[in-house]
Coordinates of C-alpha atoms and ligand atoms in Angstrom, one line a residue:
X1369 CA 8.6 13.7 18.4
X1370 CA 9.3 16.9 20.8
X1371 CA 5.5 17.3 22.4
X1372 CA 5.7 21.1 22.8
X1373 CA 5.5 23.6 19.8
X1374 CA 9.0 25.0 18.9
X1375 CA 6.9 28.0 18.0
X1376 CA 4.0 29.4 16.4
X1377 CA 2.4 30.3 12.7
X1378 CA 0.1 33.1 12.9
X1379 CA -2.9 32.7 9.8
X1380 CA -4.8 36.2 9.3
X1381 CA -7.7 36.0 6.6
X1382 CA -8.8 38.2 4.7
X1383 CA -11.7 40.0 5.6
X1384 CA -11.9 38.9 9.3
X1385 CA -10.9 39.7 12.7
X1386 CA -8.2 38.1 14.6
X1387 CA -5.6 34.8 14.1
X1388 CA -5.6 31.6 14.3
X1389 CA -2.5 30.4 16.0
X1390 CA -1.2 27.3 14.8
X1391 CA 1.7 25.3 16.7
X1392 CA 4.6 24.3 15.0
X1393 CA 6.6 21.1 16.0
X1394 CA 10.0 21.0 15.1
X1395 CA 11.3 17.0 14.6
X1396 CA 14.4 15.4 15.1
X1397 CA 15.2 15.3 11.6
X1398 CA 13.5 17.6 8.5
X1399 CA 11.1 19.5 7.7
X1400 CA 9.0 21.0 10.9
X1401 CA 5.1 20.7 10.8
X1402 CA 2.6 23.0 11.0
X1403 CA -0.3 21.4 13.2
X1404 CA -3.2 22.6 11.3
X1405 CA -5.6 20.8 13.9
X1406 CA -7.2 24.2 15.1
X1407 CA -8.6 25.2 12.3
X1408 CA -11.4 22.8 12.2
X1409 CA -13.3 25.2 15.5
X1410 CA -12.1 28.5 13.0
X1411 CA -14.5 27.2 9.8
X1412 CA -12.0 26.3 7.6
X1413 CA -10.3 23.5 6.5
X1414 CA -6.7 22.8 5.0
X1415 CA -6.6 21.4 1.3
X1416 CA -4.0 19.3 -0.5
X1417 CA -5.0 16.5 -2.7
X1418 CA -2.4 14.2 -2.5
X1419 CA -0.9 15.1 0.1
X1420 CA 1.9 17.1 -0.9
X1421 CA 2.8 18.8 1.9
X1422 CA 0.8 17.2 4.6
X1423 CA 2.1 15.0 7.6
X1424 CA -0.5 12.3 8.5
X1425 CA 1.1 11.2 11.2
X1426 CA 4.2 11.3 13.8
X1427 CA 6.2 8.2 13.4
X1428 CA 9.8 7.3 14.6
X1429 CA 10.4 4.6 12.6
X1430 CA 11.9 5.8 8.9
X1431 CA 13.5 9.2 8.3
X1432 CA 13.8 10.6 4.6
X1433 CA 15.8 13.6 3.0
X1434 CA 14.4 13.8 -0.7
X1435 CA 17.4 16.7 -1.6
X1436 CA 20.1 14.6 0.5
X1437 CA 19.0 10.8 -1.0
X1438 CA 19.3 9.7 2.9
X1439 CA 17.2 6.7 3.9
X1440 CA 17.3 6.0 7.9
X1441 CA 15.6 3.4 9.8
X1442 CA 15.8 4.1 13.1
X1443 CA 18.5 6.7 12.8
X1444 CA 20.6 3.8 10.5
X1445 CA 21.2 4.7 7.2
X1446 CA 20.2 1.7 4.3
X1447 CA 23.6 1.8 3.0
X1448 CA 25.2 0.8 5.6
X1449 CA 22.4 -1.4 6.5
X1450 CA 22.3 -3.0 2.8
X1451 CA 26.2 -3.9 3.5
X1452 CA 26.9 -5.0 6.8
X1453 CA 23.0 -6.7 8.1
X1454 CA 20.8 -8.5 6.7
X1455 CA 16.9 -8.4 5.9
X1456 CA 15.6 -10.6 9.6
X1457 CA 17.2 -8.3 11.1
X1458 CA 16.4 -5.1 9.9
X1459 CA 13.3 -7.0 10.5
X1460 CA 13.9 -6.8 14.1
X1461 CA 15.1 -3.0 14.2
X1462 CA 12.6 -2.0 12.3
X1463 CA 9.8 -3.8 14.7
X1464 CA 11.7 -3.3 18.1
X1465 CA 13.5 0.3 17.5
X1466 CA 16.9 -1.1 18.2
X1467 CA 19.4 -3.7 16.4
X1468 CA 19.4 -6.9 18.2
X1469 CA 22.2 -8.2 20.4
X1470 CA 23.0 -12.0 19.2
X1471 CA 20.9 -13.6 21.8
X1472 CA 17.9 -11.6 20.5
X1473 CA 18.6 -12.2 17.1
X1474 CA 18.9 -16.0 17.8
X1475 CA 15.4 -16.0 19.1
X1476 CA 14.0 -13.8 16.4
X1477 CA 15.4 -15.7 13.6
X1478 CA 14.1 -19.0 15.0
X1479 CA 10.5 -17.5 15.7
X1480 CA 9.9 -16.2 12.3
X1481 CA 11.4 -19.8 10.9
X1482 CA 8.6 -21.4 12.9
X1483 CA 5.9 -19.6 11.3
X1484 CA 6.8 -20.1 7.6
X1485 CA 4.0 -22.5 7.0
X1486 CA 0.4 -21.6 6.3
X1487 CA -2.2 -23.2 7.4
X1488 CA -2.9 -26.2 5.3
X1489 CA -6.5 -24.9 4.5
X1490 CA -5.0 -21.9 2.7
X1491 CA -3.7 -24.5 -0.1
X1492 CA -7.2 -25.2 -0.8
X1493 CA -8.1 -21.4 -0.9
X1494 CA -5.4 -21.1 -3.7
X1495 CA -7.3 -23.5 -5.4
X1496 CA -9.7 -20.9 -6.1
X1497 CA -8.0 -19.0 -8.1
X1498 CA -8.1 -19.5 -12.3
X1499 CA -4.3 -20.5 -13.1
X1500 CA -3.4 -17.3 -14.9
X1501 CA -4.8 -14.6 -12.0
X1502 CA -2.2 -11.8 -11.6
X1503 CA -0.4 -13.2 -9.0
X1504 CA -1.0 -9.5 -6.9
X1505 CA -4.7 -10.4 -6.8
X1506 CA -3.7 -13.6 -5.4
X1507 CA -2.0 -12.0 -2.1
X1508 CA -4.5 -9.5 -1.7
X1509 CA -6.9 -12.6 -1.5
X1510 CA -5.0 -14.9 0.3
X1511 CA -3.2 -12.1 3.3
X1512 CA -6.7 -10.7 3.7
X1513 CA -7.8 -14.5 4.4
X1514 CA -5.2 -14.9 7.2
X1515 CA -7.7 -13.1 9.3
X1516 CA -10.0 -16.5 8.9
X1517 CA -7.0 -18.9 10.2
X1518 CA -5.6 -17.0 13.2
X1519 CA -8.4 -15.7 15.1
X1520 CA -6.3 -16.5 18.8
X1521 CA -3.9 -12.9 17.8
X1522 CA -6.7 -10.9 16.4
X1523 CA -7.1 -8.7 19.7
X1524 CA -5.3 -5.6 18.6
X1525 CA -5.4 -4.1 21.7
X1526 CA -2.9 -6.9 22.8
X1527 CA 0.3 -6.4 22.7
X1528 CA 1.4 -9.7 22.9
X1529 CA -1.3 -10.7 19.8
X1530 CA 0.1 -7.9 17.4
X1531 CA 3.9 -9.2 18.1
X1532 CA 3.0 -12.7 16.9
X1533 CA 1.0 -11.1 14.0
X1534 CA 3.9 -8.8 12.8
X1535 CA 6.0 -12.1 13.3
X1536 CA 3.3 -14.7 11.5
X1537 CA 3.2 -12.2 8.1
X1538 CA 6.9 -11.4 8.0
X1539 CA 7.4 -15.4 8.0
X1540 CA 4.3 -16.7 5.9
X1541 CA 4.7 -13.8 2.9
X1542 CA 7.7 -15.6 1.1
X1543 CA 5.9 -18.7 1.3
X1544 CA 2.2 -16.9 0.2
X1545 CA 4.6 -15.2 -3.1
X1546 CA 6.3 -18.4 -3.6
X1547 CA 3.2 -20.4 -3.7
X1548 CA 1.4 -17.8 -6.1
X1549 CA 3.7 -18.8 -8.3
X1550 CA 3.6 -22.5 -8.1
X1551 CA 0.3 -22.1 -8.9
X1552 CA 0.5 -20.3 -11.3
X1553 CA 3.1 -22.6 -13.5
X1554 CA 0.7 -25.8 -12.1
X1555 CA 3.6 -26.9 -9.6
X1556 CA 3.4 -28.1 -6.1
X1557 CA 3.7 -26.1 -3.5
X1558 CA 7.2 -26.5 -1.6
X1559 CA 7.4 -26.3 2.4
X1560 CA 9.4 -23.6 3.7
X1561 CA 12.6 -25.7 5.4
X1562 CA 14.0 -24.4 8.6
X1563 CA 17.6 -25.5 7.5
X1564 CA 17.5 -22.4 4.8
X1565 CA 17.9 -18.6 6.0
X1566 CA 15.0 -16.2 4.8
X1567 CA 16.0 -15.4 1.4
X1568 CA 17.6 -18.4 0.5
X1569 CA 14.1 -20.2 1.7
X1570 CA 12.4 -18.5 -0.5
X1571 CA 14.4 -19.3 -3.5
X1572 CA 13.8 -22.9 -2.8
X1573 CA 10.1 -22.5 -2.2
X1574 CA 10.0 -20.5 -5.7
X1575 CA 12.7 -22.5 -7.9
X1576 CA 13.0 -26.2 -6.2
X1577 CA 10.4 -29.2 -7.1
X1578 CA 10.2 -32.3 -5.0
X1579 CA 11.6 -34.3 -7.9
X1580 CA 15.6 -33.0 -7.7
X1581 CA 17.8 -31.1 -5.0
X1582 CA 17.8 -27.6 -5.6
X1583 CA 20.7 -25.9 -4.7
X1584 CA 20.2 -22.3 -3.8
X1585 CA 23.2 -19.8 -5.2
X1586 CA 24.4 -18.0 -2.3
X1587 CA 25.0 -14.6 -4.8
X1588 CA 21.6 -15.2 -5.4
X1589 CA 20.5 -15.5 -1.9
X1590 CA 22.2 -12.4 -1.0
X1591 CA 20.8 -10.7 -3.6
X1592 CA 17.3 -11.3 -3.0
X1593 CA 18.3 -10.6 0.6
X1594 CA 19.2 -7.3 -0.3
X1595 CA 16.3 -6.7 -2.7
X1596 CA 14.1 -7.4 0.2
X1597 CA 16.0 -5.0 2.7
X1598 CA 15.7 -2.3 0.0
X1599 CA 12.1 -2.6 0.3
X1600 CA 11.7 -2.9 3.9
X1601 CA 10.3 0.5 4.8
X1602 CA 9.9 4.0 3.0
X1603 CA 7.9 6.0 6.1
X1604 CA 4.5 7.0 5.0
X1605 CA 4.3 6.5 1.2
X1606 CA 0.8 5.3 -0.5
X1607 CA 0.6 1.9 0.7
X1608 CA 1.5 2.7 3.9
X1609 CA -0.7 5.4 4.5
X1610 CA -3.3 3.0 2.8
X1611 CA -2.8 0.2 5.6
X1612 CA -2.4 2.9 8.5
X1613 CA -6.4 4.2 7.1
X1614 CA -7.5 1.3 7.6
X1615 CA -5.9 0.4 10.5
X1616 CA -7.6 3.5 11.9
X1617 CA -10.8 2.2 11.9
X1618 CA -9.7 -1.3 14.2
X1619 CA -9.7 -3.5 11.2
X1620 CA -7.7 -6.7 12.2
X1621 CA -3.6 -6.0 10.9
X1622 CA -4.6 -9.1 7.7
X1623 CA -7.3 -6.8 6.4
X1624 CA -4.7 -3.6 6.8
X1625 CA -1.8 -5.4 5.1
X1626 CA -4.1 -6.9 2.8
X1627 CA -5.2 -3.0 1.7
X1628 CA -1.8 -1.9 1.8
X1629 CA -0.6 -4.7 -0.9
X1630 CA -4.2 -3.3 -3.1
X1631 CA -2.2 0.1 -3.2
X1632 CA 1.0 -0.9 -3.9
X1633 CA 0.0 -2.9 -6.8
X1634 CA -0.7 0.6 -9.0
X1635 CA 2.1 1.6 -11.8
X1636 CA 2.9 4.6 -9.8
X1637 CA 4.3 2.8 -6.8
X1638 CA 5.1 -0.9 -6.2
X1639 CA 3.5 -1.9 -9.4
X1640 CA 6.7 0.3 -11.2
X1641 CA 9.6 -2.8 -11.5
X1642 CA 7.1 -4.3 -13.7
X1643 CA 6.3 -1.4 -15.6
X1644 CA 10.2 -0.5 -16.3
X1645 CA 10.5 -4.2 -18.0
X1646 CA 7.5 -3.7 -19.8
X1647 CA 8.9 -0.1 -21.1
X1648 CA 12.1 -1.6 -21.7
X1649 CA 10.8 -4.2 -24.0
X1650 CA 8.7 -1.2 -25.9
X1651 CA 11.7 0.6 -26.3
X1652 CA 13.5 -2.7 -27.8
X1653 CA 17.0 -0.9 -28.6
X1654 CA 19.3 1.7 -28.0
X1655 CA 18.5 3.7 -31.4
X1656 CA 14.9 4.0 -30.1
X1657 CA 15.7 5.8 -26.5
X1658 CA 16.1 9.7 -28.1
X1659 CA 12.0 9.3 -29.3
X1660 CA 11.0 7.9 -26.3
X1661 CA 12.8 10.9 -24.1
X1662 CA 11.3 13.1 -26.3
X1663 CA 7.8 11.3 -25.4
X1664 CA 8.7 11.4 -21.7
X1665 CA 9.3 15.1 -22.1
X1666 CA 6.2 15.5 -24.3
X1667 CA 2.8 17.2 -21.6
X1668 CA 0.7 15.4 -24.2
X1669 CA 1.9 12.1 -24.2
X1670 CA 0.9 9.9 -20.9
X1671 CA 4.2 8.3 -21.2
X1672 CA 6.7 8.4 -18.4
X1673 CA 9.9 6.7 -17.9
X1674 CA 9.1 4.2 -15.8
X1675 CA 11.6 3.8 -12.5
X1676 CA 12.5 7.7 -13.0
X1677 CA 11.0 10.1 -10.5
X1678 CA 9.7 10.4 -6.6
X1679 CA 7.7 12.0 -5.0
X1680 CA 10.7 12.6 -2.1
X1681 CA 13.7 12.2 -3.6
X1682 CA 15.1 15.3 -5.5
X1683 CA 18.4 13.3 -5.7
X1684 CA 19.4 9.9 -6.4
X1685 CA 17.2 7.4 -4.6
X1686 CA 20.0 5.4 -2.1
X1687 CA 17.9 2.4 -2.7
X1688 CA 18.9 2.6 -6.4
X1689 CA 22.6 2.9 -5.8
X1690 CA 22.7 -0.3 -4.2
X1691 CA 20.3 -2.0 -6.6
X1692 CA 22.6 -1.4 -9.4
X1693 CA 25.8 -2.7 -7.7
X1694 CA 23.5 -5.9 -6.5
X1695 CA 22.5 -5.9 -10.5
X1696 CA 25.9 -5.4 -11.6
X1697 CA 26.9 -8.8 -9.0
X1698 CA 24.0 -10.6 -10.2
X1699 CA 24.4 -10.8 -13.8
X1700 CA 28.2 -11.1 -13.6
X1701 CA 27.2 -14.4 -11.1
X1702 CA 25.0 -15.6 -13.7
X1703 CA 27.2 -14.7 -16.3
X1704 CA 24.7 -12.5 -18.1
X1705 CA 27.0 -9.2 -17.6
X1706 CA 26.2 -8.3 -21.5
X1707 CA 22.4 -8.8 -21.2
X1708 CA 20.5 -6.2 -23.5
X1709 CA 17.9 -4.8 -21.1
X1710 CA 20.8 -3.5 -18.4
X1711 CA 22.4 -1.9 -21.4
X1712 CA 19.1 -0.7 -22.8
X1713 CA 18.5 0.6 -18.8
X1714 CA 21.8 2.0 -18.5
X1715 CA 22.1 3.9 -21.5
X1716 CA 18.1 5.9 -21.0
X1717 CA 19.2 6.4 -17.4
X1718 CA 22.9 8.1 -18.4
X1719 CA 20.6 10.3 -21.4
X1720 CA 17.8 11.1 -18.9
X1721 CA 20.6 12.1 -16.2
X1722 CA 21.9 14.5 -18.3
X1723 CA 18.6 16.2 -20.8
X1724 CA 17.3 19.3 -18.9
X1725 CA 14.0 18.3 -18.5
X1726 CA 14.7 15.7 -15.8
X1727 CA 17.8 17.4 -14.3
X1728 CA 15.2 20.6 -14.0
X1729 CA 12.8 18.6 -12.5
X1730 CA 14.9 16.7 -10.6
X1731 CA 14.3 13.4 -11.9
X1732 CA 16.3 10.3 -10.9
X1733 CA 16.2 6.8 -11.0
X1734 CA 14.1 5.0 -8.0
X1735 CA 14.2 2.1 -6.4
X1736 CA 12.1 0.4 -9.3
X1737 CA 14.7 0.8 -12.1
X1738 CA 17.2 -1.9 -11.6
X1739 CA 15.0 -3.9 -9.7
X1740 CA 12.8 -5.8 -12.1
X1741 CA 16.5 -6.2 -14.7
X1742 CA 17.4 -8.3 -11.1
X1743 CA 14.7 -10.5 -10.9
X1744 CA 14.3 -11.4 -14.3
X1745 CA 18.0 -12.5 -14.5
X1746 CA 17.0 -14.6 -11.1
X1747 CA 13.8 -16.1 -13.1
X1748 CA 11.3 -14.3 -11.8
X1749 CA 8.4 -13.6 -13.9
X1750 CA 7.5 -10.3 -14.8
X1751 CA 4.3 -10.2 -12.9
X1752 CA 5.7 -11.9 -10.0
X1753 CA 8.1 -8.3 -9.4
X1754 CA 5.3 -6.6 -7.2
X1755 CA 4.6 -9.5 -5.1
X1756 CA 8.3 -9.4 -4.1
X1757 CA 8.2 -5.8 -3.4
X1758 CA 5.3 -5.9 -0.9
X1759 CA 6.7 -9.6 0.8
X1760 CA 9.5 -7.1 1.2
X1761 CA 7.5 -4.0 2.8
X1762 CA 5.6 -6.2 5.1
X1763 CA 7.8 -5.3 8.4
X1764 CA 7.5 -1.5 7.4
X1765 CA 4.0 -2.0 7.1
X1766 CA 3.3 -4.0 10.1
X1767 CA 5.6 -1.7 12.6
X1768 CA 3.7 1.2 11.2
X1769 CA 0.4 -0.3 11.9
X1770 CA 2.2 -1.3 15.3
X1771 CA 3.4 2.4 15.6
X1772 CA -0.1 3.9 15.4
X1773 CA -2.1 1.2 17.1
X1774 CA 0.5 1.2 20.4
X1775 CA -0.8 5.0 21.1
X1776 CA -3.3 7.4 20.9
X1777 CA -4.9 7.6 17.4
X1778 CA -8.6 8.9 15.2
X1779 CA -10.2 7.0 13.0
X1780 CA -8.6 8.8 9.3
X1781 CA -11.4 10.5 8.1
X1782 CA -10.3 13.6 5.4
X1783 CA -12.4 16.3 4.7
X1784 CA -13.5 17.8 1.1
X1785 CA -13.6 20.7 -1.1
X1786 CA -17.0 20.1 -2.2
X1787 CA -17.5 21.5 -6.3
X1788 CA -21.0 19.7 -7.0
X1789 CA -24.1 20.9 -7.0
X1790 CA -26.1 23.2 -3.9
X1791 CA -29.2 21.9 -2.3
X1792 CA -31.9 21.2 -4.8
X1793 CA -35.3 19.6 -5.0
X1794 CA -35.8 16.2 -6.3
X1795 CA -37.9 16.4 -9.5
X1796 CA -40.2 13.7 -10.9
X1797 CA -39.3 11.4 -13.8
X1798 CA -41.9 12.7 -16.3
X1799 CA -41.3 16.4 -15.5
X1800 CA -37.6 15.9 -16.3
Ligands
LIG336 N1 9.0 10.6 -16.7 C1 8.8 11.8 -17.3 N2 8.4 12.9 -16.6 C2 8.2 12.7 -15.3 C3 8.4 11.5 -14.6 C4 8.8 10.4 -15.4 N3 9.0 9.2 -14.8 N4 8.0 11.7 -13.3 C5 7.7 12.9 -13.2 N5 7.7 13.6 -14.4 C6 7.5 15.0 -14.6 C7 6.0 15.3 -14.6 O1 5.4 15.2 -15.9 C8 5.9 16.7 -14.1 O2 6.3 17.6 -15.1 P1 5.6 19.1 -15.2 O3 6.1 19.8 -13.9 O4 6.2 19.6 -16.4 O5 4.1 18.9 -15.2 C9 7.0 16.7 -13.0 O6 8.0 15.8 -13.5 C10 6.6 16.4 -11.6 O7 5.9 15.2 -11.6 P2 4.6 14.8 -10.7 O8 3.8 13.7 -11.4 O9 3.9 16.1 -10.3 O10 5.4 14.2 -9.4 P3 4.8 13.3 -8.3 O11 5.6 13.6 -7.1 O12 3.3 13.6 -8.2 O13 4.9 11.8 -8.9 C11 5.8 9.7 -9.3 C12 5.9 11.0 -8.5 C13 4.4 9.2 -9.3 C14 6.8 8.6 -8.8 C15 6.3 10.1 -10.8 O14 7.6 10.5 -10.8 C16 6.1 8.9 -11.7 O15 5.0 8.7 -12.3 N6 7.2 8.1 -12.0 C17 7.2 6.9 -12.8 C18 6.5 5.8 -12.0 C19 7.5 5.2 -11.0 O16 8.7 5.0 -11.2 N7 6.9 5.0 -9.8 C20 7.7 4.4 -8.7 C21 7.9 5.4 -7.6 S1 8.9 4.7 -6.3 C22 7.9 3.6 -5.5 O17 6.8 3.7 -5.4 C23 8.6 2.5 -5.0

């Protein structure tokens, strides 16, 4: 981020003497930011609930244009990334800035493989759970536990102890989302195997049982390869701002993650794939999509079409361009290409694309709309969808954590727009 102001804003109040000069910084890509920092020694403070056109942070990690649809990690965009690499080593890019050269990505690929276990203890800690938990409140539990297994990388002041942690949770959360499910279906858990790349690992860990050979479909693999890269980072979007807070106050990176997962479990973010299934199942058939529009569109009715919207894209989310072509190669592998639900999906998405109410508001499909049709043709259950979105966000999660921890940073701490009541004086219960 350039460290001088590009320029200044000028803010004159009515009523009182002078301005308050406020820098602007002008970024390497978007929108420049007004530093709003001096206002807190002028009596005033900014406001905007949900951050709408706040900056909580300088990052260099992810770059977004809502009105273009771009998506850049590290200056590459996800297209390109989704085509020609793979999800280690975006992995890698994301964590270290630059792509690997093959040497690199030799050792990087063998380190993660080498922390796919868990510790053995954690089995038992699964054992907690009742069979039918949501398998999100199982993660939270269990990646907010790691912090009880690996106390030698808890220093984050270390360097060296925040690489292996960012390497320990990128390599442990397929196995932690596989073995949620085992669990839930009353299966044994399955041991990561070092033979098997990332995605492909996982599979096995999810669909394989020690009784036959399971042999993972390499369409598949890719696939879930690509699902995860699609969900690697999105710069500083609820959960991640969730696990930067509470990285701010020098909680150990589990205990962040584990936040971060807590906030992307809502129906508004991660918690959406699931959601569009759901909807799709309420909506049941093509005849039924013109009410449910008119629902959508309706400021009294809570419904929304689910997958539709974001708060950054104004255009077609990239992510969901290359989630459809990976639907499209998924259900023609598994020879499901007539399969109701992508129909259903495809047919509100083509009337939603062209009503004026979304195409005024500028509402598109996001990452979340073809995502969950993906996994259920794979065999994932329905509540497993968010797990696989946030083992999928871990590296964008733990470089941002990484990001803010590596250099000067406050403890998060917003300020109010207090509405209650003034000071008053406590009165007595029988003089009430
Ligand atoms: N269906 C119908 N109308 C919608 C939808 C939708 N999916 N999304 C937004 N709108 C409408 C709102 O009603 C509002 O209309 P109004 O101006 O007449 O009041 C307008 O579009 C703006 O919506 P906001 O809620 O103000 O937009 P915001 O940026 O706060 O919300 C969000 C973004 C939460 C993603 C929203 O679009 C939504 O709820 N979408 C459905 C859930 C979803 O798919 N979430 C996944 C997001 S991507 C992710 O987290 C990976």
């Amino acid at each position: 981020m350039a460290n001088e102001p590009s320029k200044y804003a000028r803010l004159q109040i009515d009523g009182e003497e002078g301005e308050i000069e406020l820098p602007v910084y002008q970024p390497t890509e978007g929108t420049p930011v007004i530093d709003v920092g001096p206002l807190a020694k002028s009596g005033y403070f900014t406001y905007d609930p949900g951050f709408v056109a706040t900056a909580s942070c300088d990052s260099d990690i992810t770059y977004i244009d809502g009105d273009a649809g771009i998506l850049l990690h590290r200056g590459y965009p996800i297209d390109q990334l989704a085509e020609h690499s793979n999800y280690l080593e975006l992995c890698y890019l994301l964590l270290n800035g630059e792509l690997p050269t093959d040497k690199e990505n030799a050792e990087f690929v063998s380190t993660i493989k080498r922390h796919t276990m868990v510790h053995e203890q954690i089995a038992q800690f699964f054992r907690g759970f009742r069979r039918d938990a949501h398998p999100m409140a199982i993660m939270c539990g269990v990646v907010g536990a790691l912090s009880a297994f690996y106390h030698d990388s808890l220093d984050i002041d270390d360097p060296e102890h925040r690489r292996i942690t960012a390497h320990r949770l990128i390599a442990k959360m397929p196995t932690i989302a596989a073995m949620s499910y085992k669990y839930s279906v009353g299966q044994p858990f399955m041991y990561p195997r070092n033979d098997l790349d990332y995605a492909e690992n996982f599979l096995y860990m999810m669909f394989g049982t020690p009784c036959e050979e399971y042999k993972v479909s390499p369409t598949l693999a890719r696939a879930m390869d690509r699902i995860f890269m699609l969900h690697a980072d999105h710069e500083q979007n609820a959960s991640t701002s969730t696990v930067r807070l509470a990285g701010s106050t020098g909680a150990n990176p589990f205990a962040c993650i584990a936040a971060g997962i807590a906030a992307l479990w809502g129906p508004a973010h991660g918690g959406a794939n699931e959601a569009v299934l759901k909807m799709l199942a309420e909506i049941g058939d093509v005849k039924n999509i013109d009410r449910y529009i008119k629902k959508a569109k309706d400021p009294d009715d809570p419904f929304r079409i689910m997958g539709f919207g974001h708060r950054v894209y104004k255009n077609y989310d990239p992510r969901a361009k290359v989630m459809q072509q990976t639907c499209k190669e998924v259900l023609e592998e598994l020879g499901v290409e007539d399969d109701p639900q992508l129909k259903l999906a495809q047919k509100l998405e083509q009337i939603a694309l062209e009503d004026d109410y979304f195409v005024k508001r500028r509402l598109y499909p996001n990452v979340d709309f073809y995502s969950g049709i993906i996994f259920k043709a794979i065999g994932i259950p329905v509540d497993m969808f968010t797990v696989l979105f946030a083992t999928g966000r871990t590296p964008g999660w733990i470089t941002q954590w990484n990001e803010m921890i590596s250099g000067p940073y406050k403890i998060g701490r917003p300020r109010q727009l207090y509405g209650g009541e003034s000071q008053r004086d406590y009165v007595p219960i029988t003089k009430r």
